[in-house]
Amino acid sequence: MVGRFGAAIVKNRENKRQRTFSRRAALLAAGQFGLLTALVGRMYYLQVVESERYRMLAEENRINIRLLAPSRGRVLDRFGVPIAVNHQNYRVLLKAENAPDVSAILDRLSLIIPISAEEKARVLKDIRSRRKFVPVTVREFLDWEDVAQLEVNTPDLPGIEIDVGERRVYPNGEVGAHILGYVGVPLPKDLTGDPVLELPGFKVGRSGVERAFDLPLRGRAGTSQLEVNAVGRVIRELDRQDGDPGQDVVLTVDMALQREAMKRLGDEAGSVVLMDIETGGIIVQASTPSFDPNAFTEDLSPAKWRSMADNERAPLRNKAVAGEYAPGSTFKMIVALAALEAGVVTPKTTYVCPGFLEVGDGKFHCWRRKGHGVVELNRGIAESCDVYFYELARRVGIDKIAKMAERFGLGNELNLDTSGERTGLVPSKAWKRAVIGQPWMLGETLIAGIGQGFITATPMQLATMTARMVNGGKIVQPHVARDLVVRDKLTVRVIGEPEYIGVNSRNLKAIMDAMTLVMADPAGTAHRARIKAPGMTMGGKTGTAQVRRITQRERDEGVIKNRDLPWRFRDHALFVGYGPVEKPRYAISVVVEHGGGGSAVAAPIARDVMAAALKRDPARLAPGANVAGLRASDKRGQ
Amino acid sequence: MIVVRLSGTATSKLSLQQKLLHLNWELVLLIVLTASIGFAMLFSAANGDFHPWALRQLIRFSVGLLLMLAVAVTDIRIWLRAAYPIYVVCLLLLAAVELMGSIGMGAQRWLDLGFFQLQPSEIMKVGIVLALARYFHGVDSEDAGRLSNLVVPVVFVAAPMALVLRQPDLGTAGVVAMVGAAMFWLGGTRLWQFATVAAVAASAIPLGWQFLHSYQKQRIFTFLNPETDPLGSGYHILQSKIALGSGGVFGRGFLEGTQSHLNFLPEKQTDFIFTVLAEEFGLLGGIGLIVLYGLLIAYGTYIAYRARSNFARLLAMGLTVNFFLYVFINIAMVMGVLPVVGVPLPLISYGGTAMLTVLIGFGLIMSCWLHRDTYINRRGGAFW
């Protein structure tokens, strides 16, 4: 027992101790209070001062905007036949989270569509590297039978899903390749900021109509706002804005005739252009050899591409608009028109052709060594007398010839609605001074008179030239699509009141008559390629363009025959024409690279294509056929 | 009235009914209120479902509440006598974790008892307070400053710290150290001694750094600059700040928090549950909870002041400081003020051991209240 005294001491000590404790506990409590207040302050900072920023971050976390790729517009020919379409691309996907045993499911799947061991290994690897709810592609481009089989068996294949994408298909393959072009993955320069371009698998037009009309064909992407959780799984769709599918483009091209022309060109390297002379609508634009644009839709191997790019017959080049050839004798109508318009000759003016013309030191040969004798305009064109045109050219001068050529569409861009157009070249004195830096020589004028020398033109320009000659001098604008792109949208092209070149119609008539004789006159260069059926006769002009220089020595020893030369040194065969003679409707140009003579090679091809065109129902070919009606039926057919 | 005898033979004359009558039910009410907020948050964290967390938490809380009341009505002198044995048991359990603990969260912290996964490091927080309260109760304030008298309590603190650090659990080790420091402070250690220990500890930091696991170092780096690695280690802190900040003043509304419901928040049912509350109830909700915690802490401090015996005072204050540390470290951590260490939000985070520990702690605090006038002599009373 502790005594009273002891108790007092204890009590005293206790009091002192209690005071210490109280003081220190109070400090602790104050510290705690201070720290809790600091927490509140921090909360205020985060939830009030910085709240806006964090709320935005929370939304960014939560919302994932996904683009919905628009369906690419189709391309139809003038009769509404689809020539560039989208096929459904059926893919088999495997979602691991729904598949209890991925390996077993793949084995069961391979009973329907055989899956190789490598494929299986790839799929298993893909599945391992992704989150369980992300579908992995097992196989693409399934045919319909496999899809049907899979659909029936889905209950036994948990985790297997069939997904439909799109791929571009050109049902006519090589036939329209140069008109249509192809689609491909966008290149860095194509990335204009449109986010749809960055979608995996999205394709843009890389050449031809696909490129020229890419924006309207492309359509507008839709967006889907998705709420996602932390691992990216989609919880729900918050908002959806459907895009617009791409617009269909209707061409002026007749795919059946196009096929005919391609067949007729066969293995030759060349082109055929058939144009409506009133509208400028291009009905045929063939270029051979061609390529299969479908190969570009899937991945084209670099080796395959190299072999096409290196081919001397240039399958990738659209020769109709990008091939620049010396027009040869097909240029003689321009020279004649220039001379007639200048008044230096009349259709009756005659010259004597002894087989050559000596000017200064130079001796200029006619293709016919023994000469044509007395020649006026009709014979000059029908028999293609070179001396006659040397005379005309000498009298009218290069600058007037050049001006006339340009009025008919040569030497400049035609502003075509396809890609890859080249200008060709129409030389003049000013041009030579500026570009070559030398004065113009008279001999060069004579050579230009027969469409040789510096001068080059594309088959498209030659067809346009012919059309403008036989339609009364109307300035028609060649085009392959019935539609125009106006502010990224397609609008139907309206062919309004035509403008005229402004040449004397009597002179045009004289040229046309002479062109008729090329085929009708037994002495005409293309007499053997005439069309005999009544109402389908055609007029035209042959051309044979030298691609090498024939020396005097060779002339003396006898000019080497084309068939004895290597392919690349043979002459180009050309032909331009129109039909029917009574009421012209179409203009045509044919170029066969290194084909030999225009009359033997080019003219028969032109005849066959023209005859086929004239046999088509004229009512269906009437310019300005009901495009709107065509559109409506297309939509129904979709 | 309670009879107090200076002779030290004083016995509580209160019957069980009387004790229950005198219990501070308003404290119980505060605890139930706080825990209820926790149930609501767990319900929300499970996207509006009582499963898998809210219901189990409710059951644990109910069991814990009964345990708390049982602890509260138990005579404080029994707790004094039991303080060392409890401490030893806790230490043995910690050692057992070392021996056969199963792996959890990359560190050994659990002891699987079959029906319950015990986390001995949590119970140790109570054990250390009990042991130090008992020790300093027996040491006169005059003697408390004597160095020889500090050896035993330093060992009391160092032993569990060493074991916890081996697990490794930096957060708990830190809490044990801070609780220990508070007890030394309250026990009457001299200020210069404190300063010396603090200096020694500070100089030991570079040494200790070498013993840290790489993930612990990473956490500290991340804490210092979370934005550098938003998808890696900084993810937790950044997402939790986004959740807090986007809540604004009034919050997004119950069950409307996108950060928690879309799983951007890590560990949302345990360590990061405060962010669920702050996102859905905003600044007002967060302050509300902090005020509730403040009231609980104030109540604990009040009880410590009212107690007559050193043991009760030290025990109540120590447990209150321990509770405060839970609250402060957790909230500071989710707000990016402290590094991410595994400290739960008391009464709210999902987890059995922490819940039991906190409730037992409050039981002891209430016992201090019920027995506030009980005199206990230095050796723990003669009645035993």
PDB file of N, CA and C in Angstrom, chain B residues 191-240:
ATOM      1  N   LEU B 191      13.312  16.194 -26.722  1.00  0.00           N
ATOM      2  CA  LEU B 191      13.299  16.727 -28.080  1.00  0.00           C
ATOM      3  C   LEU B 191      14.605  16.454 -28.811  1.00  0.00           C
ATOM      4  N   TRP B 192      15.732  16.574 -28.053  1.00  0.00           N
ATOM      5  CA  TRP B 192      17.018  16.374 -28.733  1.00  0.00           C
ATOM      6  C   TRP B 192      17.185  14.933 -29.169  1.00  0.00           C
ATOM      7  N   GLN B 193      16.581  14.038 -28.407  1.00  0.00           N
ATOM      8  CA  GLN B 193      16.647  12.634 -28.810  1.00  0.00           C
ATOM      9  C   GLN B 193      15.908  12.425 -30.126  1.00  0.00           C
ATOM     10  N   PHE B 194      14.784  13.094 -30.226  1.00  0.00           N
ATOM     11  CA  PHE B 194      14.007  13.046 -31.464  1.00  0.00           C
ATOM     12  C   PHE B 194      14.830  13.538 -32.635  1.00  0.00           C
ATOM     13  N   ALA B 195      15.465  14.686 -32.360  1.00  0.00           N
ATOM     14  CA  ALA B 195      16.253  15.296 -33.433  1.00  0.00           C
ATOM     15  C   ALA B 195      17.361  14.354 -33.875  1.00  0.00           C
ATOM     16  N   THR B 196      18.006  13.680 -32.893  1.00  0.00           N
ATOM     17  CA  THR B 196      19.085  12.751 -33.227  1.00  0.00           C
ATOM     18  C   THR B 196      18.568  11.614 -34.091  1.00  0.00           C
ATOM     19  N   VAL B 197      17.459  11.007 -33.664  1.00  0.00           N
ATOM     20  CA  VAL B 197      16.893   9.881 -34.427  1.00  0.00           C
ATOM     21  C   VAL B 197      16.544  10.329 -35.835  1.00  0.00           C
ATOM     22  N   ALA B 198      15.951  11.521 -35.926  1.00  0.00           N
ATOM     23  CA  ALA B 198      15.553  12.023 -37.247  1.00  0.00           C
ATOM     24  C   ALA B 198      16.779  12.187 -38.137  1.00  0.00           C
ATOM     25  N   ALA B 199      17.882  12.708 -37.546  1.00  0.00           N
ATOM     26  CA  ALA B 199      19.105  12.914 -38.323  1.00  0.00           C
ATOM     27  C   ALA B 199      19.673  11.581 -38.790  1.00  0.00           C
ATOM     28  N   VAL B 200      19.675  10.601 -37.844  1.00  0.00           N
ATOM     29  CA  VAL B 200      20.192   9.272 -38.199  1.00  0.00           C
ATOM     30  C   VAL B 200      19.351   8.666 -39.322  1.00  0.00           C
ATOM     31  N   ALA B 201      18.041   8.785 -39.185  1.00  0.00           N
ATOM     32  CA  ALA B 201      17.130   8.220 -40.187  1.00  0.00           C
ATOM     33  C   ALA B 201      17.375   8.865 -41.542  1.00  0.00           C
ATOM     34  N   ALA B 202      17.561  10.177 -41.528  1.00  0.00           N
ATOM     35  CA  ALA B 202      17.767  10.893 -42.794  1.00  0.00           C
ATOM     36  C   ALA B 202      19.052  10.432 -43.470  1.00  0.00           C
ATOM     37  N   SER B 203      20.101  10.227 -42.633  1.00  0.00           N
ATOM     38  CA  SER B 203      21.364   9.795 -43.224  1.00  0.00           C
ATOM     39  C   SER B 203      21.285   8.351 -43.691  1.00  0.00           C
ATOM     40  N   ALA B 204      20.293   7.607 -43.166  1.00  0.00           N
ATOM     41  CA  ALA B 204      20.156   6.203 -43.558  1.00  0.00           C
ATOM     42  C   ALA B 204      19.412   6.049 -44.878  1.00  0.00           C
ATOM     43  N   ILE B 205      18.787   7.143 -45.333  1.00  0.00           N
ATOM     44  CA  ILE B 205      17.961   7.043 -46.556  1.00  0.00           C
ATOM     45  C   ILE B 205      18.779   6.580 -47.770  1.00  0.00           C
ATOM     46  N   PRO B 206      19.942   7.189 -48.016  1.00  0.00           N
ATOM     47  CA  PRO B 206      20.711   6.714 -49.186  1.00  0.00           C
ATOM     48  C   PRO B 206      21.100   5.247 -49.066  1.00  0.00           C
ATOM     49  N   LEU B 207      21.365   4.825 -47.809  1.00  0.00           N
ATOM     50  CA  LEU B 207      21.720   3.431 -47.580  1.00  0.00           C
ATOM     51  C   LEU B 207      20.518   2.533 -47.863  1.00  0.00           C
ATOM     52  N   GLY B 208      19.370   2.967 -47.346  1.00  0.00           N
ATOM     53  CA  GLY B 208      18.137   2.189 -47.505  1.00  0.00           C
ATOM     54  C   GLY B 208      17.711   2.096 -48.952  1.00  0.00           C
ATOM     55  N   TRP B 209      18.026   3.131 -49.731  1.00  0.00           N
ATOM     56  CA  TRP B 209      17.634   3.180 -51.154  1.00  0.00           C
ATOM     57  C   TRP B 209      18.118   1.933 -51.889  1.00  0.00           C
ATOM     58  N   GLN B 210      19.319   1.492 -51.489  1.00  0.00           N
ATOM     59  CA  GLN B 210      19.890   0.328 -52.162  1.00  0.00           C
ATOM     60  C   GLN B 210      19.096  -0.945 -51.904  1.00  0.00           C
ATOM     61  N   PHE B 211      18.369  -0.942 -50.779  1.00  0.00           N
ATOM     62  CA  PHE B 211      17.623  -2.154 -50.452  1.00  0.00           C
ATOM     63  C   PHE B 211      16.217  -2.152 -51.034  1.00  0.00           C
ATOM     64  N   LEU B 212      15.861  -1.055 -51.670  1.00  0.00           N
ATOM     65  CA  LEU B 212      14.518  -0.969 -52.242  1.00  0.00           C
ATOM     66  C   LEU B 212      14.423  -1.826 -53.490  1.00  0.00           C
ATOM     67  N   HIS B 213      13.242  -2.376 -53.681  1.00  0.00           N
ATOM     68  CA  HIS B 213      12.994  -3.112 -54.926  1.00  0.00           C
ATOM     69  C   HIS B 213      12.848  -2.114 -56.066  1.00  0.00           C
ATOM     70  N   SER B 214      13.105  -2.595 -57.270  1.00  0.00           N
ATOM     71  CA  SER B 214      13.068  -1.676 -58.406  1.00  0.00           C
ATOM     72  C   SER B 214      11.677  -1.084 -58.561  1.00  0.00           C
ATOM     73  N   TYR B 215      10.612  -1.878 -58.265  1.00  0.00           N
ATOM     74  CA  TYR B 215       9.274  -1.316 -58.436  1.00  0.00           C
ATOM     75  C   TYR B 215       9.014  -0.214 -57.405  1.00  0.00           C
ATOM     76  N   GLN B 216       9.652  -0.351 -56.247  1.00  0.00           N
ATOM     77  CA  GLN B 216       9.467   0.692 -55.232  1.00  0.00           C
ATOM     78  C   GLN B 216      10.179   1.970 -55.645  1.00  0.00           C
ATOM     79  N   LYS B 217      11.392   1.785 -56.197  1.00  0.00           N
ATOM     80  CA  LYS B 217      12.105   2.960 -56.700  1.00  0.00           C
ATOM     81  C   LYS B 217      11.290   3.618 -57.800  1.00  0.00           C
ATOM     82  N   GLN B 218      10.736   2.771 -58.673  1.00  0.00           N
ATOM     83  CA  GLN B 218       9.946   3.282 -59.797  1.00  0.00           C
ATOM     84  C   GLN B 218       8.768   4.092 -59.285  1.00  0.00           C
ATOM     85  N   ARG B 219       8.121   3.575 -58.223  1.00  0.00           N
ATOM     86  CA  ARG B 219       6.970   4.286 -57.673  1.00  0.00           C
ATOM     87  C   ARG B 219       7.367   5.671 -57.162  1.00  0.00           C
ATOM     88  N   ILE B 220       8.534   5.726 -56.588  1.00  0.00           N
ATOM     89  CA  ILE B 220       8.966   7.013 -56.059  1.00  0.00           C
ATOM     90  C   ILE B 220       9.298   7.970 -57.203  1.00  0.00           C
ATOM     91  N   PHE B 221       9.978   7.434 -58.223  1.00  0.00           N
ATOM     92  CA  PHE B 221      10.255   8.262 -59.408  1.00  0.00           C
ATOM     93  C   PHE B 221       8.951   8.758 -60.027  1.00  0.00           C
ATOM     94  N   THR B 222       8.038   7.815 -60.177  1.00  0.00           N
ATOM     95  CA  THR B 222       6.750   8.133 -60.797  1.00  0.00           C
ATOM     96  C   THR B 222       6.010   9.193 -60.006  1.00  0.00           C
ATOM     97  N   PHE B 223       6.086   9.042 -58.699  1.00  0.00           N
ATOM     98  CA  PHE B 223       5.426  10.019 -57.844  1.00  0.00           C
ATOM     99  C   PHE B 223       6.008  11.404 -58.069  1.00  0.00           C
ATOM    100  N   LEU B 224       7.318  11.443 -58.242  1.00  0.00           N
ATOM    101  CA  LEU B 224       7.964  12.744 -58.416  1.00  0.00           C
ATOM    102  C   LEU B 224       7.568  13.378 -59.736  1.00  0.00           C
ATOM    103  N   ASN B 225       7.298  12.565 -60.743  1.00  0.00           N
ATOM    104  CA  ASN B 225       6.939  13.137 -62.043  1.00  0.00           C
ATOM    105  C   ASN B 225       6.005  12.203 -62.818  1.00  0.00           C
ATOM    106  N   PRO B 226       4.738  12.176 -62.463  1.00  0.00           N
ATOM    107  CA  PRO B 226       3.827  11.172 -63.042  1.00  0.00           C
ATOM    108  C   PRO B 226       3.566  11.355 -64.531  1.00  0.00           C
ATOM    109  N   GLU B 227       3.620  12.598 -65.031  1.00  0.00           N
ATOM    110  CA  GLU B 227       3.239  12.817 -66.420  1.00  0.00           C
ATOM    111  C   GLU B 227       4.231  12.232 -67.425  1.00  0.00           C
ATOM    112  N   THR B 228       5.438  11.895 -66.941  1.00  0.00           N
ATOM    113  CA  THR B 228       6.437  11.403 -67.896  1.00  0.00           C
ATOM    114  C   THR B 228       6.063  10.055 -68.467  1.00  0.00           C
ATOM    115  N   ASP B 229       5.245   9.320 -67.789  1.00  0.00           N
ATOM    116  CA  ASP B 229       4.967   7.963 -68.213  1.00  0.00           C
ATOM    117  C   ASP B 229       3.484   7.660 -68.039  1.00  0.00           C
ATOM    118  N   PRO B 230       2.620   8.345 -68.828  1.00  0.00           N
ATOM    119  CA  PRO B 230       1.189   8.273 -68.535  1.00  0.00           C
ATOM    120  C   PRO B 230       0.587   6.887 -68.725  1.00  0.00           C
ATOM    121  N   LEU B 231       1.198   6.050 -69.568  1.00  0.00           N
ATOM    122  CA  LEU B 231       0.618   4.727 -69.754  1.00  0.00           C
ATOM    123  C   LEU B 231       1.345   3.669 -68.934  1.00  0.00           C
ATOM    124  N   GLY B 232       2.437   4.039 -68.328  1.00  0.00           N
ATOM    125  CA  GLY B 232       3.184   3.077 -67.532  1.00  0.00           C
ATOM    126  C   GLY B 232       2.893   3.270 -66.058  1.00  0.00           C
ATOM    127  N   SER B 233       3.945   3.535 -65.314  1.00  0.00           N
ATOM    128  CA  SER B 233       3.788   3.605 -63.864  1.00  0.00           C
ATOM    129  C   SER B 233       2.995   4.823 -63.429  1.00  0.00           C
ATOM    130  N   GLY B 234       3.031   5.902 -64.212  1.00  0.00           N
ATOM    131  CA  GLY B 234       2.304   7.106 -63.838  1.00  0.00           C
ATOM    132  C   GLY B 234       0.806   6.976 -64.049  1.00  0.00           C
ATOM    133  N   TYR B 235       0.401   5.896 -64.686  1.00  0.00           N
ATOM    134  CA  TYR B 235      -1.000   5.700 -65.051  1.00  0.00           C
ATOM    135  C   TYR B 235      -1.930   5.823 -63.848  1.00  0.00           C
ATOM    136  N   HIS B 236      -1.579   5.135 -62.772  1.00  0.00           N
ATOM    137  CA  HIS B 236      -2.452   5.134 -61.593  1.00  0.00           C
ATOM    138  C   HIS B 236      -2.712   6.547 -61.095  1.00  0.00           C
ATOM    139  N   ILE B 237      -1.608   7.276 -60.892  1.00  0.00           N
ATOM    140  CA  ILE B 237      -1.737   8.616 -60.320  1.00  0.00           C
ATOM    141  C   ILE B 237      -2.498   9.529 -61.263  1.00  0.00           C
ATOM    142  N   LEU B 238      -2.144   9.460 -62.552  1.00  0.00           N
ATOM    143  CA  LEU B 238      -2.773  10.354 -63.521  1.00  0.00           C
ATOM    144  C   LEU B 238      -4.268  10.070 -63.626  1.00  0.00           C
ATOM    145  N   GLN B 239      -4.627   8.797 -63.755  1.00  0.00           N
ATOM    146  CA  GLN B 239      -6.035   8.448 -63.899  1.00  0.00           C
ATOM    147  C   GLN B 239      -6.800   8.846 -62.644  1.00  0.00           C
ATOM    148  N   SER B 240      -6.164   8.693 -61.501  1.00  0.00           N
ATOM    149  CA  SER B 240      -6.852   9.032 -60.263  1.00  0.00           C
ATOM    150  C   SER B 240      -7.038  10.544 -60.163  1.00  0.00           C
TER     151      SER B 240
END
